[in-house]
Amino acid sequence: MIAHCSRKVKEGKIVKVEVEFDDVIKKLRITGDFFLHPEEVLDDIEKSMVGLKKNVSSDAMVIKIRNIVRDYNTQMIGISPESIAEVLKEALK
């Protein structure tokens, strides 16, 4: 199944998610009008979600995203780990 979700998050930017999943997340693409520096971190965030069960908790997703953001000293403008997890959870419903 492929699902889409788009939402203006509380930080003010649009986050769009396209996720392919069955019982687990198989493929994920995150886009929107937000800013990440370095941009390549978005690929790592997407890859970190692949293999997670579709009923994974938002907290587990946030922890994974926060770890990547911290490891790469990433600057997030207009989004947060919480907002990415929120939009992804909505797409997985």
mmCIF file of N, CA, C and O in Angstrom:
data_model
loop_
_atom_site.group_PDB
_atom_site.id
_atom_site.type_symbol
_atom_site.label_atom_id
_atom_site.label_comp_id
_atom_site.label_asym_id
_atom_site.label_seq_id
_atom_site.Cartn_x
_atom_site.Cartn_y
_atom_site.Cartn_z
ATOM 1 N N MET A 1 0.836 -1.174 0.000
ATOM 2 C CA MET A 1 0.000 0.000 0.000
ATOM 3 C C MET A 1 0.885 1.243 0.000
ATOM 4 O O MET A 1 1.911 1.281 0.663
ATOM 5 N N ILE A 2 0.463 2.230 -0.774
ATOM 6 C CA ILE A 2 1.164 3.509 -0.779
ATOM 7 C C ILE A 2 0.196 4.566 -0.258
ATOM 8 O O ILE A 2 -0.942 4.655 -0.716
ATOM 9 N N ALA A 3 0.659 5.337 0.721
ATOM 10 C CA ALA A 3 -0.180 6.370 1.322
ATOM 11 C C ALA A 3 0.551 7.706 1.274
ATOM 12 O O ALA A 3 1.782 7.758 1.272
ATOM 13 N N HIS A 4 -0.240 8.751 1.253
ATOM 14 C CA HIS A 4 0.295 10.111 1.220
ATOM 15 C C HIS A 4 -0.327 10.899 2.357
ATOM 16 O O HIS A 4 -1.486 10.682 2.715
ATOM 17 N N CYS A 5 0.438 11.831 2.874
ATOM 18 C CA CYS A 5 -0.104 12.770 3.852
ATOM 19 C C CYS A 5 0.664 14.076 3.701
ATOM 20 O O CYS A 5 1.886 14.068 3.505
ATOM 21 N N SER A 6 -0.046 15.165 3.773
ATOM 22 C CA SER A 6 0.550 16.487 3.686
ATOM 23 C C SER A 6 -0.081 17.342 4.767
ATOM 24 O O SER A 6 -1.306 17.328 4.944
ATOM 25 N N ARG A 7 0.779 18.067 5.472
ATOM 26 C CA ARG A 7 0.237 18.865 6.569
ATOM 27 C C ARG A 7 1.133 20.069 6.837
ATOM 28 O O ARG A 7 2.351 19.970 6.753
ATOM 29 N N LYS A 8 0.491 21.191 7.174
ATOM 30 C CA LYS A 8 1.252 22.337 7.665
ATOM 31 C C LYS A 8 1.492 22.083 9.144
ATOM 32 O O LYS A 8 0.547 21.973 9.936
ATOM 33 N N VAL A 9 2.761 21.956 9.511
ATOM 34 C CA VAL A 9 3.100 21.587 10.887
ATOM 35 C C VAL A 9 3.198 22.824 11.766
ATOM 36 O O VAL A 9 3.230 23.951 11.279
ATOM 37 N N LYS A 10 3.249 22.601 13.061
ATOM 38 C CA LYS A 10 3.214 23.715 14.007
ATOM 39 C C LYS A 10 4.390 24.676 13.854
ATOM 40 O O LYS A 10 4.297 25.830 14.250
ATOM 41 N N GLU A 11 5.502 24.190 13.269
ATOM 42 C CA GLU A 11 6.657 25.057 13.049
ATOM 43 C C GLU A 11 6.460 25.971 11.847
ATOM 44 O O GLU A 11 7.293 26.815 11.564
ATOM 45 N N GLY A 12 5.366 25.770 11.091
ATOM 46 C CA GLY A 12 4.995 26.691 10.034
ATOM 47 C C GLY A 12 5.224 26.242 8.610
ATOM 48 O O GLY A 12 4.889 26.975 7.678
ATOM 49 N N LYS A 13 5.823 25.105 8.393
ATOM 50 C CA LYS A 13 6.118 24.654 7.035
ATOM 51 C C LYS A 13 5.245 23.465 6.661
ATOM 52 O O LYS A 13 4.635 22.824 7.518
ATOM 53 N N ILE A 14 5.217 23.171 5.356
ATOM 54 C CA ILE A 14 4.464 22.035 4.843
ATOM 55 C C ILE A 14 5.374 20.808 4.832
ATOM 56 O O ILE A 14 6.502 20.869 4.345
ATOM 57 N N VAL A 15 4.894 19.705 5.364
ATOM 58 C CA VAL A 15 5.604 18.424 5.317
ATOM 59 C C VAL A 15 4.720 17.447 4.546
ATOM 60 O O VAL A 15 3.546 17.281 4.880
ATOM 61 N N LYS A 16 5.319 16.839 3.508
ATOM 62 C CA LYS A 16 4.616 15.850 2.702
ATOM 63 C C LYS A 16 5.327 14.516 2.846
ATOM 64 O O LYS A 16 6.556 14.466 2.795
ATOM 65 N N VAL A 17 4.541 13.473 3.000
ATOM 66 C CA VAL A 17 5.094 12.132 3.170
ATOM 67 C C VAL A 17 4.431 11.200 2.176
ATOM 68 O O VAL A 17 3.207 11.230 2.007
ATOM 69 N N GLU A 18 5.258 10.403 1.498
ATOM 70 C CA GLU A 18 4.756 9.300 0.685
ATOM 71 C C GLU A 18 5.395 8.045 1.255
ATOM 72 O O GLU A 18 6.624 7.953 1.331
ATOM 73 N N VAL A 19 4.581 7.124 1.692
ATOM 74 C CA VAL A 19 5.103 5.926 2.346
ATOM 75 C C VAL A 19 4.495 4.677 1.726
ATOM 76 O O VAL A 19 3.295 4.611 1.497
ATOM 77 N N GLU A 20 5.373 3.712 1.431
ATOM 78 C CA GLU A 20 4.939 2.403 0.959
ATOM 79 C C GLU A 20 5.106 1.441 2.119
ATOM 80 O O GLU A 20 6.198 1.357 2.712
ATOM 81 N N PHE A 21 4.052 0.717 2.430
ATOM 82 C CA PHE A 21 4.111 -0.164 3.589
ATOM 83 C C PHE A 21 3.100 -1.293 3.469
ATOM 84 O O PHE A 21 2.143 -1.220 2.701
ATOM 85 N N ASP A 22 3.367 -2.355 4.234
ATOM 86 C CA ASP A 22 2.351 -3.370 4.530
ATOM 87 C C ASP A 22 2.360 -3.480 6.052
ATOM 88 O O ASP A 22 1.839 -2.588 6.690
ATOM 89 N N ASP A 23 2.976 -4.526 6.588
ATOM 90 C CA ASP A 23 3.140 -4.558 8.044
ATOM 91 C C ASP A 23 4.321 -3.711 8.500
ATOM 92 O O ASP A 23 4.403 -3.313 9.656
ATOM 93 N N VAL A 24 5.246 -3.491 7.568
ATOM 94 C CA VAL A 24 6.416 -2.662 7.863
ATOM 95 C C VAL A 24 6.552 -1.576 6.803
ATOM 96 O O VAL A 24 6.024 -1.697 5.693
ATOM 97 N N ILE A 25 7.281 -0.541 7.155
ATOM 98 C CA ILE A 25 7.549 0.538 6.211
ATOM 99 C C ILE A 25 8.598 0.044 5.217
ATOM 100 O O ILE A 25 9.678 -0.397 5.607
ATOM 101 N N LYS A 26 8.246 0.107 3.915
ATOM 102 C CA LYS A 26 9.149 -0.385 2.870
ATOM 103 C C LYS A 26 9.912 0.738 2.191
ATOM 104 O O LYS A 26 11.051 0.558 1.763
ATOM 105 N N LYS A 27 9.255 1.873 2.043
ATOM 106 C CA LYS A 27 9.875 2.995 1.350
ATOM 107 C C LYS A 27 9.231 4.273 1.849
ATOM 108 O O LYS A 27 8.022 4.307 2.090
ATOM 109 N N LEU A 28 10.045 5.300 1.980
ATOM 110 C CA LEU A 28 9.534 6.568 2.504
ATOM 111 C C LEU A 28 10.185 7.722 1.769
ATOM 112 O O LEU A 28 11.390 7.709 1.502
ATOM 113 N N ARG A 29 9.374 8.703 1.457
ATOM 114 C CA ARG A 29 9.888 9.936 0.858
ATOM 115 C C ARG A 29 9.259 11.105 1.601
ATOM 116 O O ARG A 29 8.039 11.183 1.740
ATOM 117 N N ILE A 30 10.122 11.988 2.075
ATOM 118 C CA ILE A 30 9.678 13.169 2.821
ATOM 119 C C ILE A 30 10.058 14.399 2.003
ATOM 120 O O ILE A 30 11.215 14.557 1.621
ATOM 121 N N THR A 31 9.076 15.245 1.733
ATOM 122 C CA THR A 31 9.327 16.493 1.013
ATOM 123 C C THR A 31 8.575 17.617 1.706
ATOM 124 O O THR A 31 7.828 17.381 2.654
ATOM 125 N N GLY A 32 8.735 18.806 1.191
ATOM 126 C CA GLY A 32 8.015 19.940 1.744
ATOM 127 C C GLY A 32 8.791 21.224 1.543
ATOM 128 O O GLY A 32 9.815 21.245 0.851
ATOM 129 N N ASP A 33 8.309 22.307 2.165
ATOM 130 C CA ASP A 33 8.970 23.595 1.992
ATOM 131 C C ASP A 33 9.847 23.958 3.182
ATOM 132 O O ASP A 33 10.169 25.105 3.399
ATOM 133 N N PHE A 34 10.244 22.981 3.938
ATOM 134 C CA PHE A 34 11.112 23.176 5.102
ATOM 135 C C PHE A 34 12.578 23.166 4.667
ATOM 136 O O PHE A 34 12.897 22.876 3.518
ATOM 137 N N PHE A 35 13.454 23.455 5.620
ATOM 138 C CA PHE A 35 14.895 23.469 5.344
ATOM 139 C C PHE A 35 15.629 22.571 6.326
ATOM 140 O O PHE A 35 15.338 22.581 7.526
ATOM 141 N N LEU A 36 16.565 21.811 5.777
ATOM 142 C CA LEU A 36 17.467 20.977 6.575
ATOM 143 C C LEU A 36 18.879 21.262 6.101
ATOM 144 O O LEU A 36 19.133 21.329 4.905
ATOM 145 N N HIS A 37 19.782 21.408 7.037
ATOM 146 C CA HIS A 37 21.188 21.561 6.658
ATOM 147 C C HIS A 37 22.035 20.673 7.560
ATOM 148 O O HIS A 37 21.964 20.831 8.774
ATOM 149 N N PRO A 38 22.763 19.725 7.004
ATOM 150 C CA PRO A 38 22.911 19.409 5.594
ATOM 151 C C PRO A 38 21.694 18.647 5.055
ATOM 152 O O PRO A 38 21.069 17.868 5.775
ATOM 153 N N GLU A 39 21.364 18.874 3.784
ATOM 154 C CA GLU A 39 20.177 18.291 3.164
ATOM 155 C C GLU A 39 20.217 16.766 3.111
ATOM 156 O O GLU A 39 19.179 16.121 3.147
ATOM 157 N N GLU A 40 21.428 16.205 3.021
ATOM 158 C CA GLU A 40 21.570 14.758 2.891
ATOM 159 C C GLU A 40 21.009 14.002 4.092
ATOM 160 O O GLU A 40 20.721 12.809 4.001
ATOM 161 N N VAL A 41 20.844 14.685 5.182
ATOM 162 C CA VAL A 41 20.316 14.046 6.385
ATOM 163 C C VAL A 41 18.904 13.524 6.150
ATOM 164 O O VAL A 41 18.497 12.531 6.749
ATOM 165 N N LEU A 42 18.183 14.179 5.252
ATOM 166 C CA LEU A 42 16.820 13.722 4.968
ATOM 167 C C LEU A 42 16.830 12.284 4.442
ATOM 168 O O LEU A 42 15.967 11.481 4.809
ATOM 169 N N ASP A 43 17.797 11.943 3.607
ATOM 170 C CA ASP A 43 17.920 10.562 3.125
ATOM 171 C C ASP A 43 18.127 9.598 4.292
ATOM 172 O O ASP A 43 17.551 8.515 4.328
ATOM 173 N N ASP A 44 18.965 9.988 5.228
ATOM 174 C CA ASP A 44 19.224 9.126 6.384
ATOM 175 C C ASP A 44 17.976 8.971 7.253
ATOM 176 O O ASP A 44 17.713 7.895 7.786
ATOM 177 N N ILE A 45 17.230 10.053 7.393
ATOM 178 C CA ILE A 45 15.981 9.972 8.168
ATOM 179 C C ILE A 45 15.010 9.004 7.481
ATOM 180 O O ILE A 45 14.414 8.141 8.126
ATOM 181 N N GLU A 46 14.882 9.145 6.153
ATOM 182 C CA GLU A 46 13.977 8.252 5.407
ATOM 183 C C GLU A 46 14.410 6.794 5.561
ATOM 184 O O GLU A 46 13.588 5.923 5.846
ATOM 185 N N LYS A 47 15.698 6.544 5.380
ATOM 186 C CA LYS A 47 16.206 5.165 5.493
ATOM 187 C C LYS A 47 16.028 4.612 6.897
ATOM 188 O O LYS A 47 15.805 3.409 7.068
ATOM 189 N N SER A 48 16.116 5.470 7.910
ATOM 190 C CA SER A 48 15.994 4.990 9.288
ATOM 191 C C SER A 48 14.580 4.512 9.611
ATOM 192 O O SER A 48 14.385 3.741 10.553
ATOM 193 N N MET A 49 13.611 4.967 8.835
ATOM 194 C CA MET A 49 12.224 4.567 9.080
ATOM 195 C C MET A 49 11.869 3.251 8.372
ATOM 196 O O MET A 49 10.931 2.560 8.765
ATOM 197 N N VAL A 50 12.623 2.935 7.318
ATOM 198 C CA VAL A 50 12.367 1.701 6.565
ATOM 199 C C VAL A 50 12.641 0.499 7.471
ATOM 200 O O VAL A 50 13.652 0.432 8.161
ATOM 201 N N GLY A 51 11.698 -0.422 7.486
ATOM 202 C CA GLY A 51 11.817 -1.615 8.318
ATOM 203 C C GLY A 51 11.059 -1.513 9.636
ATOM 204 O O GLY A 51 10.858 -2.530 10.303
ATOM 205 N N LEU A 52 10.645 -0.302 9.992
ATOM 206 C CA LEU A 52 9.851 -0.165 11.215
ATOM 207 C C LEU A 52 8.434 -0.699 10.961
ATOM 208 O O LEU A 52 7.914 -0.589 9.859
ATOM 209 N N LYS A 53 7.840 -1.262 11.983
ATOM 210 C CA LYS A 53 6.466 -1.719 11.856
ATOM 211 C C LYS A 53 5.546 -0.525 11.682
ATOM 212 O O LYS A 53 5.817 0.556 12.202
ATOM 213 N N LYS A 54 4.446 -0.742 10.974
ATOM 214 C CA LYS A 54 3.557 0.384 10.689
ATOM 215 C C LYS A 54 2.896 0.937 11.955
ATOM 216 O O LYS A 54 2.477 2.079 11.977
ATOM 217 N N ASN A 55 2.839 0.135 12.999
ATOM 218 C CA ASN A 55 2.247 0.616 14.247
ATOM 219 C C ASN A 55 3.294 1.107 15.241
ATOM 220 O O ASN A 55 3.024 1.214 16.435
ATOM 221 N N VAL A 56 4.482 1.421 14.743
ATOM 222 C CA VAL A 56 5.546 1.949 15.600
ATOM 223 C C VAL A 56 5.051 3.221 16.287
ATOM 224 O O VAL A 56 4.247 3.971 15.730
ATOM 225 N N SER A 57 5.515 3.437 17.486
ATOM 226 C CA SER A 57 5.071 4.624 18.230
ATOM 227 C C SER A 57 5.732 5.886 17.681
ATOM 228 O O SER A 57 6.838 5.844 17.129
ATOM 229 N N SER A 58 5.058 6.993 17.853
ATOM 230 C CA SER A 58 5.634 8.283 17.454
ATOM 231 C C SER A 58 6.917 8.544 18.230
ATOM 232 O O SER A 58 7.883 9.071 17.684
ATOM 233 N N ASP A 59 6.926 8.162 19.500
ATOM 234 C CA ASP A 59 8.115 8.384 20.328
ATOM 235 C C ASP A 59 9.333 7.659 19.753
ATOM 236 O O ASP A 59 10.435 8.207 19.741
ATOM 237 N N ALA A 60 9.137 6.429 19.281
ATOM 238 C CA ALA A 60 10.252 5.667 18.702
ATOM 239 C C ALA A 60 10.768 6.352 17.440
ATOM 240 O O ALA A 60 11.980 6.432 17.220
ATOM 241 N N MET A 61 9.860 6.861 16.626
ATOM 242 C CA MET A 61 10.283 7.572 15.415
ATOM 243 C C MET A 61 11.028 8.852 15.786
ATOM 244 O O MET A 61 12.065 9.162 15.198
ATOM 245 N N VAL A 62 10.499 9.578 16.742
ATOM 246 C CA VAL A 62 11.142 10.836 17.162
ATOM 247 C C VAL A 62 12.549 10.571 17.670
ATOM 248 O O VAL A 62 13.492 11.303 17.337
ATOM 249 N N ILE A 63 12.733 9.528 18.450
ATOM 250 C CA ILE A 63 14.069 9.202 18.981
ATOM 251 C C ILE A 63 15.041 8.915 17.843
ATOM 252 O O ILE A 63 16.168 9.416 17.836
ATOM 253 N N LYS A 64 14.610 8.111 16.859
ATOM 254 C CA LYS A 64 15.484 7.815 15.715
ATOM 255 C C LYS A 64 15.856 9.092 14.960
ATOM 256 O O LYS A 64 17.015 9.299 14.604
ATOM 257 N N ILE A 65 14.866 9.935 14.704
ATOM 258 C CA ILE A 65 15.125 11.178 13.972
ATOM 259 C C ILE A 65 16.045 12.091 14.781
ATOM 260 O O ILE A 65 16.993 12.663 14.253
ATOM 261 N N ARG A 66 15.773 12.227 16.068
ATOM 262 C CA ARG A 66 16.626 13.082 16.918
ATOM 263 C C ARG A 66 18.066 12.602 16.921
ATOM 264 O O ARG A 66 18.999 13.411 16.900
ATOM 265 N N ASN A 67 18.270 11.290 16.973
ATOM 266 C CA ASN A 67 19.634 10.747 16.974
ATOM 267 C C ASN A 67 20.370 11.105 15.691
ATOM 268 O O ASN A 67 21.545 11.475 15.727
ATOM 269 N N ILE A 68 19.678 11.003 14.553
ATOM 270 C CA ILE A 68 20.309 11.357 13.275
ATOM 271 C C ILE A 68 20.614 12.854 13.234
ATOM 272 O O ILE A 68 21.712 13.264 12.852
ATOM 273 N N VAL A 69 19.653 13.655 13.643
ATOM 274 C CA VAL A 69 19.838 15.107 13.651
ATOM 275 C C VAL A 69 21.022 15.486 14.537
ATOM 276 O O VAL A 69 21.868 16.306 14.167
ATOM 277 N N ARG A 70 21.127 14.871 15.687
ATOM 278 C CA ARG A 70 22.236 15.150 16.609
ATOM 279 C C ARG A 70 23.564 14.680 16.010
ATOM 280 O O ARG A 70 24.555 15.415 16.037
ATOM 281 N N ASP A 71 23.580 13.458 15.462
ATOM 282 C CA ASP A 71 24.825 12.895 14.927
ATOM 283 C C ASP A 71 25.413 13.738 13.799
ATOM 284 O O ASP A 71 26.625 13.785 13.624
ATOM 285 N N TYR A 72 24.547 14.368 13.005
ATOM 286 C CA TYR A 72 25.015 15.166 11.873
ATOM 287 C C TYR A 72 24.958 16.663 12.154
ATOM 288 O O TYR A 72 25.129 17.457 11.232
ATOM 289 N N ASN A 73 24.702 17.017 13.421
ATOM 290 C CA ASN A 73 24.629 18.429 13.806
ATOM 291 C C ASN A 73 23.746 19.207 12.830
ATOM 292 O O ASN A 73 24.130 20.233 12.280
ATOM 293 N N THR A 74 22.549 18.674 12.612
ATOM 294 C CA THR A 74 21.626 19.177 11.602
ATOM 295 C C THR A 74 20.831 20.371 12.105
ATOM 296 O O THR A 74 20.371 20.379 13.253
ATOM 297 N N GLN A 75 20.680 21.338 11.226
ATOM 298 C CA GLN A 75 19.828 22.480 11.514
ATOM 299 C C GLN A 75 18.486 22.248 10.824
ATOM 300 O O GLN A 75 18.439 22.048 9.610
ATOM 301 N N MET A 76 17.420 22.234 11.590
ATOM 302 C CA MET A 76 16.069 22.049 11.052
ATOM 303 C C MET A 76 15.340 23.381 11.158
ATOM 304 O O MET A 76 15.237 23.943 12.239
ATOM 305 N N ILE A 77 14.825 23.866 10.026
ATOM 306 C CA ILE A 77 14.086 25.132 10.014
ATOM 307 C C ILE A 77 12.691 24.858 9.470
ATOM 308 O O ILE A 77 12.523 24.405 8.349
ATOM 309 N N GLY A 78 11.707 25.104 10.294
ATOM 310 C CA GLY A 78 10.325 24.920 9.873
ATOM 311 C C GLY A 78 9.772 23.535 10.115
ATOM 312 O O GLY A 78 8.612 23.277 9.763
ATOM 313 N N ILE A 79 10.571 22.652 10.678
ATOM 314 C CA ILE A 79 10.102 21.317 11.040
ATOM 315 C C ILE A 79 10.831 20.854 12.296
ATOM 316 O O ILE A 79 11.800 21.478 12.724
ATOM 317 N N SER A 80 10.386 19.755 12.830
ATOM 318 C CA SER A 80 11.023 19.140 14.002
ATOM 319 C C SER A 80 10.898 17.626 13.853
ATOM 320 O O SER A 80 10.084 17.134 13.052
ATOM 321 N N PRO A 81 11.652 16.881 14.627
ATOM 322 C CA PRO A 81 11.468 15.423 14.611
ATOM 323 C C PRO A 81 10.025 15.033 14.937
ATOM 324 O O PRO A 81 9.466 14.118 14.336
ATOM 325 N N GLU A 82 9.423 15.757 15.856
ATOM 326 C CA GLU A 82 8.051 15.463 16.251
ATOM 327 C C GLU A 82 7.072 15.674 15.094
ATOM 328 O O GLU A 82 6.139 14.885 14.902
ATOM 329 N N SER A 83 7.283 16.740 14.329
ATOM 330 C CA SER A 83 6.345 17.012 13.232
ATOM 331 C C SER A 83 6.499 15.996 12.099
ATOM 332 O O SER A 83 5.506 15.602 11.486
ATOM 333 N N ILE A 84 7.726 15.556 11.826
ATOM 334 C CA ILE A 84 7.912 14.510 10.818
ATOM 335 C C ILE A 84 7.203 13.236 11.257
ATOM 336 O O ILE A 84 6.477 12.609 10.480
ATOM 337 N N ALA A 85 7.390 12.856 12.514
ATOM 338 C CA ALA A 85 6.756 11.644 13.034
ATOM 339 C C ALA A 85 5.233 11.763 12.989
ATOM 340 O O ALA A 85 4.538 10.800 12.646
ATOM 341 N N GLU A 86 4.725 12.936 13.301
ATOM 342 C CA GLU A 86 3.276 13.157 13.302
ATOM 343 C C GLU A 86 2.687 12.957 11.903
ATOM 344 O O GLU A 86 1.666 12.278 11.743
ATOM 345 N N VAL A 87 3.326 13.512 10.892
ATOM 346 C CA VAL A 87 2.813 13.381 9.520
ATOM 347 C C VAL A 87 2.955 11.939 9.042
ATOM 348 O O VAL A 87 2.057 11.391 8.402
ATOM 349 N N LEU A 88 4.063 11.300 9.386
ATOM 350 C CA LEU A 88 4.246 9.898 8.995
ATOM 351 C C LEU A 88 3.211 8.999 9.667
ATOM 352 O O LEU A 88 2.641 8.114 9.020
ATOM 353 N N LYS A 89 2.944 9.214 10.931
ATOM 354 C CA LYS A 89 1.920 8.411 11.623
ATOM 355 C C LYS A 89 0.561 8.589 10.957
ATOM 356 O O LYS A 89 -0.195 7.624 10.820
ATOM 357 N N GLU A 90 0.253 9.802 10.559
ATOM 358 C CA GLU A 90 -1.029 10.062 9.894
ATOM 359 C C GLU A 90 -1.102 9.284 8.576
ATOM 360 O O GLU A 90 -2.136 8.708 8.252
ATOM 361 N N ALA A 91 -0.010 9.250 7.835
ATOM 362 C CA ALA A 91 0.009 8.516 6.561
ATOM 363 C C ALA A 91 -0.137 7.014 6.777
ATOM 364 O O ALA A 91 -0.685 6.323 5.924
ATOM 365 N N LEU A 92 0.334 6.517 7.895
ATOM 366 C CA LEU A 92 0.298 5.072 8.165
ATOM 367 C C LEU A 92 -1.052 4.591 8.683
ATOM 368 O O LEU A 92 -1.251 3.385 8.855
ATOM 369 N N LYS A 93 -2.005 5.473 8.905
ATOM 370 C CA LYS A 93 -3.333 5.065 9.409
ATOM 371 C C LYS A 93 -4.116 4.311 8.359
ATOM 372 O O LYS A 93 -4.005 4.516 7.206
#
